[in-house]
PDB file of C-alpha atoms in Angstrom:
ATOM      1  CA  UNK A1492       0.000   0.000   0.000  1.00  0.00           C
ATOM      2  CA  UNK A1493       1.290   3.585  -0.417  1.00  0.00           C
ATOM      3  CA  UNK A1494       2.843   4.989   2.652  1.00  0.00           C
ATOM      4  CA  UNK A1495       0.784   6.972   4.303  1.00  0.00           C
ATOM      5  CA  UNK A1496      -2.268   5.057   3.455  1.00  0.00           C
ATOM      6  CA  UNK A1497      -3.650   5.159   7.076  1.00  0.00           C
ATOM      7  CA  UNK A1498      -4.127   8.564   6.262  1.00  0.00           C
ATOM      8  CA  UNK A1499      -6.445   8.236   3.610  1.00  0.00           C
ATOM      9  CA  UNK A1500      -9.978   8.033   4.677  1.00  0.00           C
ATOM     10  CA  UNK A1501     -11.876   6.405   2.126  1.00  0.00           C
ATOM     11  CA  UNK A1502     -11.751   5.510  -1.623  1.00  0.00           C
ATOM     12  CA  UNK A1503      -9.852   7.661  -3.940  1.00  0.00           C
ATOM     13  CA  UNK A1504     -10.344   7.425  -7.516  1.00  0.00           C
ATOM     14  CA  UNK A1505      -7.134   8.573  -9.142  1.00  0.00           C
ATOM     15  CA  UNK A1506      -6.722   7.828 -12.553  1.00  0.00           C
ATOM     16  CA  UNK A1507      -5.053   5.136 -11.832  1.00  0.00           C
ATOM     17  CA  UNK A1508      -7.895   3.322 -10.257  1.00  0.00           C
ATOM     18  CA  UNK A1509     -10.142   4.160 -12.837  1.00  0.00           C
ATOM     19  CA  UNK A1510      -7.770   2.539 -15.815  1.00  0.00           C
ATOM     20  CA  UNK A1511      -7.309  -0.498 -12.938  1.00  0.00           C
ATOM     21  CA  UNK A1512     -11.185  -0.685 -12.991  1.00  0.00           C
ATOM     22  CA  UNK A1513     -11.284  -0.985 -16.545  1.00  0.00           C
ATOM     23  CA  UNK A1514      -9.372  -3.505 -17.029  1.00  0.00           C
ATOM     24  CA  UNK A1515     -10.904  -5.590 -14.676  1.00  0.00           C
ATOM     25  CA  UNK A1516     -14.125  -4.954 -16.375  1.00  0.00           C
ATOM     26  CA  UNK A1517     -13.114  -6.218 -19.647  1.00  0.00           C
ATOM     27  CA  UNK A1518     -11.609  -9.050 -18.057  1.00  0.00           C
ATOM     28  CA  UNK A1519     -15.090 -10.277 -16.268  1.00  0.00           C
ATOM     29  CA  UNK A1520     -17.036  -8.811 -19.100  1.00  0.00           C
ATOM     30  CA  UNK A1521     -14.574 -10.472 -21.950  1.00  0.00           C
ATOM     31  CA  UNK A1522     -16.311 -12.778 -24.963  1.00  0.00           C
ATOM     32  CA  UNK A1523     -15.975 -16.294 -23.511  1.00  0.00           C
ATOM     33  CA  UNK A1524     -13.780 -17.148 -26.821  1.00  0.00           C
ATOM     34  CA  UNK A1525     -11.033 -14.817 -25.620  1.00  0.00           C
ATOM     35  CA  UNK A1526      -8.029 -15.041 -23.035  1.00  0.00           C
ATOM     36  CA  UNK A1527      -8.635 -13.501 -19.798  1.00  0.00           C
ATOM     37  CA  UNK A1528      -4.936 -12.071 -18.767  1.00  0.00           C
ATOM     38  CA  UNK A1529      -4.443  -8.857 -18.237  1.00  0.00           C
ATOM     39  CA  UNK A1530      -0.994  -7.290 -16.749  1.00  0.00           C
ATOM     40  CA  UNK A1531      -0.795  -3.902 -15.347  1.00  0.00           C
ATOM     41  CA  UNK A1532       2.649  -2.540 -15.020  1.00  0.00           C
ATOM     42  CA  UNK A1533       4.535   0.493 -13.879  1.00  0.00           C
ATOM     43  CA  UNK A1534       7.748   1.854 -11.941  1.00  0.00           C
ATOM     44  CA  UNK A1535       7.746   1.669  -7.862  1.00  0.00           C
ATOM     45  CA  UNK A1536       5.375   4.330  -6.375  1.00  0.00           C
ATOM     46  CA  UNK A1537       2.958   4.780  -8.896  1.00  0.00           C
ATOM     47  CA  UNK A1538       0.338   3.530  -6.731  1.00  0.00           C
ATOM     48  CA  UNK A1539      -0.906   0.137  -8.405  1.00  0.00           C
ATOM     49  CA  UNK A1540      -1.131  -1.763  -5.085  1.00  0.00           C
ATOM     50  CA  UNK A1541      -3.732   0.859  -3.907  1.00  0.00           C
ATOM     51  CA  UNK A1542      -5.470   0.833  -7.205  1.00  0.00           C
ATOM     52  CA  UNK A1543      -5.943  -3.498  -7.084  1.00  0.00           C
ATOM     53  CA  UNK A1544      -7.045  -2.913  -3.421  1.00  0.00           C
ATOM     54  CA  UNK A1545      -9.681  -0.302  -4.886  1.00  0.00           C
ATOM     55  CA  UNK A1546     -10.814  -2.867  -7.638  1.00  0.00           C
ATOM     56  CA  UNK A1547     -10.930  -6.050  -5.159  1.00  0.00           C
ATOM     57  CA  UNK A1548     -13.012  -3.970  -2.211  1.00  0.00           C
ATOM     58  CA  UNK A1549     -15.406  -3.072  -5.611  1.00  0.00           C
ATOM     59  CA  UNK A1550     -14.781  -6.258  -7.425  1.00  0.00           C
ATOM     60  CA  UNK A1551     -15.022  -9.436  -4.409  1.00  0.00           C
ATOM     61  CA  UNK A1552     -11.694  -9.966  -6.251  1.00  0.00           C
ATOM     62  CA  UNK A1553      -8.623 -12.136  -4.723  1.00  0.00           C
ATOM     63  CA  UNK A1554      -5.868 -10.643  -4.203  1.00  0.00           C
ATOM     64  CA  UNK A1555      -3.008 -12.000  -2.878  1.00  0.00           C
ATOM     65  CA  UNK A1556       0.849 -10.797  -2.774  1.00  0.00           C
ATOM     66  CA  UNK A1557       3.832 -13.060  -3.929  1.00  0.00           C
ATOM     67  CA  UNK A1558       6.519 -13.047  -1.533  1.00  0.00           C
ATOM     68  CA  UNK A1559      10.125 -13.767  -2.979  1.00  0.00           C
ATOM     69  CA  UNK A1560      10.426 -16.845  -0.542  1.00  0.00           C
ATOM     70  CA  UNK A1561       6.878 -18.477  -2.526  1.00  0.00           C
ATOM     71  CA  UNK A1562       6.442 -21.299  -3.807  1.00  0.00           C
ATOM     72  CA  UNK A1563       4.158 -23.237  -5.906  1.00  0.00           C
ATOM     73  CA  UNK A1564       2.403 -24.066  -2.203  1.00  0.00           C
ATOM     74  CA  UNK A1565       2.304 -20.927  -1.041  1.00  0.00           C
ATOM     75  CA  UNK A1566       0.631 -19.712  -3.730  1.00  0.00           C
ATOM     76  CA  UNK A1567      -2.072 -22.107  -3.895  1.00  0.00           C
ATOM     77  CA  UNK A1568      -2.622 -21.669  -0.367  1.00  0.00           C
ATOM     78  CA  UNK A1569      -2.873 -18.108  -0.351  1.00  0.00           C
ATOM     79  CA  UNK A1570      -5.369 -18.395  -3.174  1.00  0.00           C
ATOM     80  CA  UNK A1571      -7.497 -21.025  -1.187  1.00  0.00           C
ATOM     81  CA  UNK A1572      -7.192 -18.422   1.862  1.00  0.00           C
ATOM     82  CA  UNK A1573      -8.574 -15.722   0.230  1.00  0.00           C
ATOM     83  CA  UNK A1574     -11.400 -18.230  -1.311  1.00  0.00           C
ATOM     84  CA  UNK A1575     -12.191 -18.610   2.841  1.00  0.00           C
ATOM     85  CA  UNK A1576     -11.200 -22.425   1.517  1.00  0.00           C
ATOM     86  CA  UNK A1577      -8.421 -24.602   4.215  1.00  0.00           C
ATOM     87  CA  UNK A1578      -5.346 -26.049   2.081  1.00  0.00           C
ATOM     88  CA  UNK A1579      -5.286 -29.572   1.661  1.00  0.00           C
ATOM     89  CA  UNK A1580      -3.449 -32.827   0.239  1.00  0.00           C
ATOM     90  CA  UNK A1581      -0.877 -32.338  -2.336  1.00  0.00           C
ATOM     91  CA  UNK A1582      -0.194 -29.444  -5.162  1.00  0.00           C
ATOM     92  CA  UNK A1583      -1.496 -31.144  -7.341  1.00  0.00           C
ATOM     93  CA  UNK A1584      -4.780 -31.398  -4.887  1.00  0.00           C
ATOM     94  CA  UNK A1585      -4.906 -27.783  -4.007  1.00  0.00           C
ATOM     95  CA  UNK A1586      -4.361 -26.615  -7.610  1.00  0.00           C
ATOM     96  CA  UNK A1587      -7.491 -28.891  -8.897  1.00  0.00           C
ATOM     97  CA  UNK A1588      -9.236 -27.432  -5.541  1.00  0.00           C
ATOM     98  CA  UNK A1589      -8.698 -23.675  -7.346  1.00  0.00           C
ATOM     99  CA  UNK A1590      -9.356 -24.530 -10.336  1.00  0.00           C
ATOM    100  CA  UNK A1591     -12.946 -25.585  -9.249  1.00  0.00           C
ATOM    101  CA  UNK A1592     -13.528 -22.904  -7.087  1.00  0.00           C
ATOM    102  CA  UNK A1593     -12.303 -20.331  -9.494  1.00  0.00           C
ATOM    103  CA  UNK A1594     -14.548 -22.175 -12.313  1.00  0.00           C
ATOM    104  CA  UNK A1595     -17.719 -21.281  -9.951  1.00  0.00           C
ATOM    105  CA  UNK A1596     -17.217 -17.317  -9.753  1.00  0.00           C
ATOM    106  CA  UNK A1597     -15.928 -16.731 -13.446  1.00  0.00           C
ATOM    107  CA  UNK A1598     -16.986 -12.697 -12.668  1.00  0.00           C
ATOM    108  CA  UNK A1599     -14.416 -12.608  -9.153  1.00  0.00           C
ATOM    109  CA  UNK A1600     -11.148 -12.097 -10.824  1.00  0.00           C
ATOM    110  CA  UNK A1601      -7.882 -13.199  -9.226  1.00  0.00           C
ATOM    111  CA  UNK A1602      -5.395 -10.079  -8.510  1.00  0.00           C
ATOM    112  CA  UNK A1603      -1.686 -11.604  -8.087  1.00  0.00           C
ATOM    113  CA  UNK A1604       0.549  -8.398  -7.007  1.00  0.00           C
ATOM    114  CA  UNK A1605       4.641  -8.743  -7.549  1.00  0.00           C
ATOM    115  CA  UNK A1606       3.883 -10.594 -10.174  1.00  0.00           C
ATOM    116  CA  UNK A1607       7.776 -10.103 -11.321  1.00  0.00           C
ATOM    117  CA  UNK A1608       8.004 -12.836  -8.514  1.00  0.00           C
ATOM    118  CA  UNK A1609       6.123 -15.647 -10.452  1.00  0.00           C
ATOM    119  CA  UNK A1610       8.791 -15.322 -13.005  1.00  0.00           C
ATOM    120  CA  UNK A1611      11.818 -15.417 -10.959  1.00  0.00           C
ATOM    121  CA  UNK A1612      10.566 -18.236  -9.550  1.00  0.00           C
ATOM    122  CA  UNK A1613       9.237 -20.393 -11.958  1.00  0.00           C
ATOM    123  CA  UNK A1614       5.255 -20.142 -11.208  1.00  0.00           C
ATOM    124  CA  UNK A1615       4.107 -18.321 -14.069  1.00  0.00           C
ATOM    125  CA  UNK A1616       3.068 -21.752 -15.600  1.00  0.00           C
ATOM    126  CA  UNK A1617       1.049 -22.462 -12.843  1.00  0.00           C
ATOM    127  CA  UNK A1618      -0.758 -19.416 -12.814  1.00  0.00           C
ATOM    128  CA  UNK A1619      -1.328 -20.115 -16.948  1.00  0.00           C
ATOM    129  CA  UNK A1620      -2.703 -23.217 -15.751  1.00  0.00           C
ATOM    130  CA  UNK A1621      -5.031 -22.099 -13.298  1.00  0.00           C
ATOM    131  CA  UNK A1622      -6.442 -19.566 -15.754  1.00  0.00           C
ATOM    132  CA  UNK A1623      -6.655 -22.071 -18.320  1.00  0.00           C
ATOM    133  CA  UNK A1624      -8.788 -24.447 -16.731  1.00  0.00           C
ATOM    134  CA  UNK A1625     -11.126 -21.804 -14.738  1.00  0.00           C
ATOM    135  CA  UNK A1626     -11.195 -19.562 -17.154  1.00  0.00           C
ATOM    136  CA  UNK A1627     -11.084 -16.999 -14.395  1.00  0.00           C
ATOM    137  CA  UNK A1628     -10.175 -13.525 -15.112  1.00  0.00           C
ATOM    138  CA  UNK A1629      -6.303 -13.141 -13.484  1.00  0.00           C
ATOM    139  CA  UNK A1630      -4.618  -9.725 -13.505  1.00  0.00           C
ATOM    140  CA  UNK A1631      -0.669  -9.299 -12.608  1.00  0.00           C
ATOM    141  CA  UNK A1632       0.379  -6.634 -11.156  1.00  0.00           C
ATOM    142  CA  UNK A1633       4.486  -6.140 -11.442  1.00  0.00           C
ATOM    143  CA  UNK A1634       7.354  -3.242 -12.570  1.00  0.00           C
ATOM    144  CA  UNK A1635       8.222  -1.654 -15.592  1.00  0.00           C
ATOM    145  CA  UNK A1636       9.704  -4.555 -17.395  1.00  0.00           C
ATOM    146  CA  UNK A1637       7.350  -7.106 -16.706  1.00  0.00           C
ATOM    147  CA  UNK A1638       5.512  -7.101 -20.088  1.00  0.00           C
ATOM    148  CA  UNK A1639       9.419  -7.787 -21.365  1.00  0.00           C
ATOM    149  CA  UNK A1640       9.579 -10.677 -19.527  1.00  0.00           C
ATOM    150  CA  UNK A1641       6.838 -12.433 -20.018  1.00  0.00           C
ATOM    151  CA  UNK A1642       6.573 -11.658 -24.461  1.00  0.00           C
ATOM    152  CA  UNK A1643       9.465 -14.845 -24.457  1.00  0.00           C
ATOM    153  CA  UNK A1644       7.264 -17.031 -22.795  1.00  0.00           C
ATOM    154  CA  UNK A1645       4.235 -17.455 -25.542  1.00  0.00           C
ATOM    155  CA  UNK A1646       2.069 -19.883 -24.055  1.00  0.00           C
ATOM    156  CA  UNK A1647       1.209 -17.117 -21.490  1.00  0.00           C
ATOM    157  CA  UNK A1648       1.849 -14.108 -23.481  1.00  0.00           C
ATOM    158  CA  UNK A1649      -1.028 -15.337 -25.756  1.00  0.00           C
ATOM    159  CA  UNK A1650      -3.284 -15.780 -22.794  1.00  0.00           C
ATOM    160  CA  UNK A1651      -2.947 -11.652 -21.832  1.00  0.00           C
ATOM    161  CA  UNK A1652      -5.982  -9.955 -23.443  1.00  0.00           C
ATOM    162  CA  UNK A1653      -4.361  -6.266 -22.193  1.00  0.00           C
ATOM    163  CA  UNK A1654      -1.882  -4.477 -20.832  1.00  0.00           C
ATOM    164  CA  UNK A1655      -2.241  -1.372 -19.107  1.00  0.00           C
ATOM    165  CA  UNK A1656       0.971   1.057 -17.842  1.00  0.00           C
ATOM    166  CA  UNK A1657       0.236   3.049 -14.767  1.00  0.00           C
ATOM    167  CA  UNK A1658       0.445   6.567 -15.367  1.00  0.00           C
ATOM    168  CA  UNK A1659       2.153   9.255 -13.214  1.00  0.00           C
ATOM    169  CA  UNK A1660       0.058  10.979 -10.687  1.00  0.00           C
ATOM    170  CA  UNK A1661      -1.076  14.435 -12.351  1.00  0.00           C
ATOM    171  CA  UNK A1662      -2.423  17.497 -10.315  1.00  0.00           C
ATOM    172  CA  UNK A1663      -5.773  15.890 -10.555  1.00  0.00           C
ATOM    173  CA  UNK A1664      -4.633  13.177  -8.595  1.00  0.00           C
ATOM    174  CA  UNK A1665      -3.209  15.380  -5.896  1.00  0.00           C
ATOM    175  CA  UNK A1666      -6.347  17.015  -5.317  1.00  0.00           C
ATOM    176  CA  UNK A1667      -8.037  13.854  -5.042  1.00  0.00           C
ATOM    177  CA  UNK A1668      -5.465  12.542  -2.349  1.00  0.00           C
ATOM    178  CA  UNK A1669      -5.440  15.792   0.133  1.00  0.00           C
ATOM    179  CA  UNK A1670      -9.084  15.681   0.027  1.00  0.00           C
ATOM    180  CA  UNK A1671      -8.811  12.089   1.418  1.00  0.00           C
ATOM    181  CA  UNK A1672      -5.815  12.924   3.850  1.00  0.00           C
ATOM    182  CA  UNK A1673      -5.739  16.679   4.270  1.00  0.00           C
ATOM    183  CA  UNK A1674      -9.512  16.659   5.284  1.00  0.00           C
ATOM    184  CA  UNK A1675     -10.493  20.648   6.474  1.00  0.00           C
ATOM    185  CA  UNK A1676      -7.573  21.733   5.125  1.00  0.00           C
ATOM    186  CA  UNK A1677      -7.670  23.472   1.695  1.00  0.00           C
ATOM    187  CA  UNK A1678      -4.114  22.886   0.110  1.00  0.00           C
ATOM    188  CA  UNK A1679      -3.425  25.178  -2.801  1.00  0.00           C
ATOM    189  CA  UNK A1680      -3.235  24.241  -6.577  1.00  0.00           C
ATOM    190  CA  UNK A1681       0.739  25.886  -6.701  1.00  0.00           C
ATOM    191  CA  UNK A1682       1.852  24.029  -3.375  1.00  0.00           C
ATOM    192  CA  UNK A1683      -0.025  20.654  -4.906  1.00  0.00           C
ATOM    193  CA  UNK A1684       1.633  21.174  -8.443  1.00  0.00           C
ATOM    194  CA  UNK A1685       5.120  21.496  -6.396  1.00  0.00           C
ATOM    195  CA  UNK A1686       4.154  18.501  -4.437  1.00  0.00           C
ATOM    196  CA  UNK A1687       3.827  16.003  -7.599  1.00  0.00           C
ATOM    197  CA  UNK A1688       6.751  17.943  -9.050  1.00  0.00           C
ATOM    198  CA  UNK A1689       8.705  16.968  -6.159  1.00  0.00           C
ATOM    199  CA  UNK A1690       7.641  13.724  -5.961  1.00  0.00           C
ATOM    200  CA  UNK A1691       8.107  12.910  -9.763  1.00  0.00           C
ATOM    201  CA  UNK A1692       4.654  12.029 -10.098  1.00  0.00           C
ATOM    202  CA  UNK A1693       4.844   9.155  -7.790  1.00  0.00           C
ATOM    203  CA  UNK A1694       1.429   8.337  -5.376  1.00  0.00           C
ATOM    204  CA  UNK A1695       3.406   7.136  -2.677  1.00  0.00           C
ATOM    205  CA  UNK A1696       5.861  10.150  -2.413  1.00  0.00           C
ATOM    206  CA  UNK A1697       2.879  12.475  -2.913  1.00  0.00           C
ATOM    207  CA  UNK A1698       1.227  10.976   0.404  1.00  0.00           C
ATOM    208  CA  UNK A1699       3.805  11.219   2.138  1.00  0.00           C
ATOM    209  CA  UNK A1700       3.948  14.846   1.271  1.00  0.00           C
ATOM    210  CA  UNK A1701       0.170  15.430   1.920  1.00  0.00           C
ATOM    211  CA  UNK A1702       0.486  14.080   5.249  1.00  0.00           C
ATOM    212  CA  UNK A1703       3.514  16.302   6.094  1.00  0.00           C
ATOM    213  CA  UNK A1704       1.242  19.097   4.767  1.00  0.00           C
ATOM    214  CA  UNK A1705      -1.317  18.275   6.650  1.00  0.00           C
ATOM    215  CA  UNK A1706       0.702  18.493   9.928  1.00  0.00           C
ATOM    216  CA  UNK A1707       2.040  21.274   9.255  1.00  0.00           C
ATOM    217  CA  UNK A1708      -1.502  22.947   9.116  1.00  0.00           C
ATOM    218  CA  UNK A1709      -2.471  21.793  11.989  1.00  0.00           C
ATOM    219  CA  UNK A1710       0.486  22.002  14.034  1.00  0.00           C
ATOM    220  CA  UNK A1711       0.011  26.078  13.234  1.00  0.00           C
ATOM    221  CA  UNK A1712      -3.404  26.156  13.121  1.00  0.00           C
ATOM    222  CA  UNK A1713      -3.998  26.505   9.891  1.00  0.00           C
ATOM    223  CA  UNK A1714      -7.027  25.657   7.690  1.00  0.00           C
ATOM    224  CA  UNK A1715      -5.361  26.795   4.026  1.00  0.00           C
ATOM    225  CA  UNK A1716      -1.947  26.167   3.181  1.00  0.00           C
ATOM    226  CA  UNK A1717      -0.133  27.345  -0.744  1.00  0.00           C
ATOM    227  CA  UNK A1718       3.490  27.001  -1.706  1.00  0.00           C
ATOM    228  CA  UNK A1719       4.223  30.862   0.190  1.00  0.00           C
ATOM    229  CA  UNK A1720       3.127  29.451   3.594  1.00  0.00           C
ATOM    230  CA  UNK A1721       4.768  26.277   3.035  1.00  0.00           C
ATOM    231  CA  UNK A1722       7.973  28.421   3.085  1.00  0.00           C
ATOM    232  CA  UNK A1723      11.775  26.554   2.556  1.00  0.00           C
ATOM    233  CA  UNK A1724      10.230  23.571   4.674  1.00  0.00           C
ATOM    234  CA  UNK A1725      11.615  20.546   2.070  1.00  0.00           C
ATOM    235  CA  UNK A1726       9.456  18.490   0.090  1.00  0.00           C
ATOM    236  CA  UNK A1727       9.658  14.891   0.202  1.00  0.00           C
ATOM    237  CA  UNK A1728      11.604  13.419  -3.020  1.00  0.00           C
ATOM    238  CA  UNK A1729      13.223   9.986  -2.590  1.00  0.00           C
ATOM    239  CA  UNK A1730      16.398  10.812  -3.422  1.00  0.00           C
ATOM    240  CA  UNK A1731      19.278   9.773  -1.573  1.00  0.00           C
ATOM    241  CA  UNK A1732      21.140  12.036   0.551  1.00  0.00           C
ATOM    242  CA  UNK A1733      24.221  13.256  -1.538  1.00  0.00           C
ATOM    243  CA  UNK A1734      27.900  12.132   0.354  1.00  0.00           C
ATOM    244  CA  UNK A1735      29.098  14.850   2.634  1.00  0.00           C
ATOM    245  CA  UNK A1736      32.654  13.973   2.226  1.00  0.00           C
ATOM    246  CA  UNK A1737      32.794  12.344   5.470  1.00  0.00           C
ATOM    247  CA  UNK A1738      36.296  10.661   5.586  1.00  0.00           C
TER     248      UNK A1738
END
């Protein structure tokens, strides 16, 4: 989740959730004749955790995360978890146990986050084989490069009906967020703009920068803030401290 995200009070729809939503609509909507893969990809930050966690809360979707210490049973565990369904017998048991239970709720897609992690580990099969024989609608969620990585492997590039790049997070977006996080506080469209400036466009970054802006209101009493009150206070970036040529 972004940091920052016990800030937020309720739903936002950035535009990032709404292109997440639409892509899980074709998927469950999709012509029965066509694959039901889709992949939605972008750089760290960009806030596609908190848009799949939008779609499953509107969707009844399953989500789960790969850790990088998976494996093929963990996976199929975690997806029988989230099903509310216990674990049981061999891999081969619990895959033909998610297969069925996938193949009754063809509409509930399955959301598989750091899905870069199936690859490095060898489970992207497995996942092509769940979605194969369910016909469930499966979106992966991954980096940059993961529509790269998985074009070689053409049994399950076939299978992806769309692929969808997260966008950076515009001024729009920013508005969207302080109302969420910087509720009674009216932040100003120059000190936003600087904010996703600052933050390169990235969600998470721009939280963390909404909730520092909305201390700082607070802490002075404040119910507007713009870039002038905001003063030389820093703005959250990311980078790396440059060396101090400490010897």
């Amino acid at each position: 989740m972004l940091n920052g995200d016990a800030a937020v009070k309720g739903p936002v729809a950035t535009a990032n959730v709404a292109a997440f939503m639409t892509l899980a609509t074709k998927l469950i909507e999709r012509d029965p004749n066509v694959p039901g893969i889709g992949v939605f990809y972008g750089p760290s930050g960009y806030g596609k955790t908190y848009a799949s966690i939008f779609a499953q809360n509107k969707t009844r979707a399953l989500r789960v995360e790969v850790g990088d210490y998976w494996t093929r049973k963990t996976l199929l565990k975690a997806i029988l978890a989230e099903a509310g369904q216990a674990a049981r017998g061999t891999i081969a048991d619990m895959a033909d146990e998610a297969i069925r239970i996938l193949g009754d709720m063809p509409s509930r897609p399955v959301i598989i986050d750091e899905a870069d992690r199936l690859l490095k580990l060898g489970m992207i099969e497995l996942v092509r084989d769940l979605h194969d024989k369910s016909t469930a609608p499966i979106i992966l969620i991954g980096e940059e490069l993961l529509p790269t990585k998985i074009e070689p492997l053409e049994r399950v590039h076939n299978r992806v009906l769309d692929w969808v790049g997260a966008q950076p997070s515009d001024l729009d977006d920013a508005r969207q967020l302080a109302g969420s996080i910087c509720r009674g506080i009216k932040l100003s469209d120059d000190l936003l703009a600087a904010i996703v400036k600052e933050s390169d466009g990235r969600a998470r970054r721009i939280v963390v920068n909404l909730v520092k802006a909305g201390e700082m209101a607070r802490n002075r009493g404040l119910k507007a803030l713009d870039l002038k009150t905001w003063g030389q206070e820093a703005l959250h970036s990311g980078r790396a401290p440059k060396p101090r040529g400490v010897r």
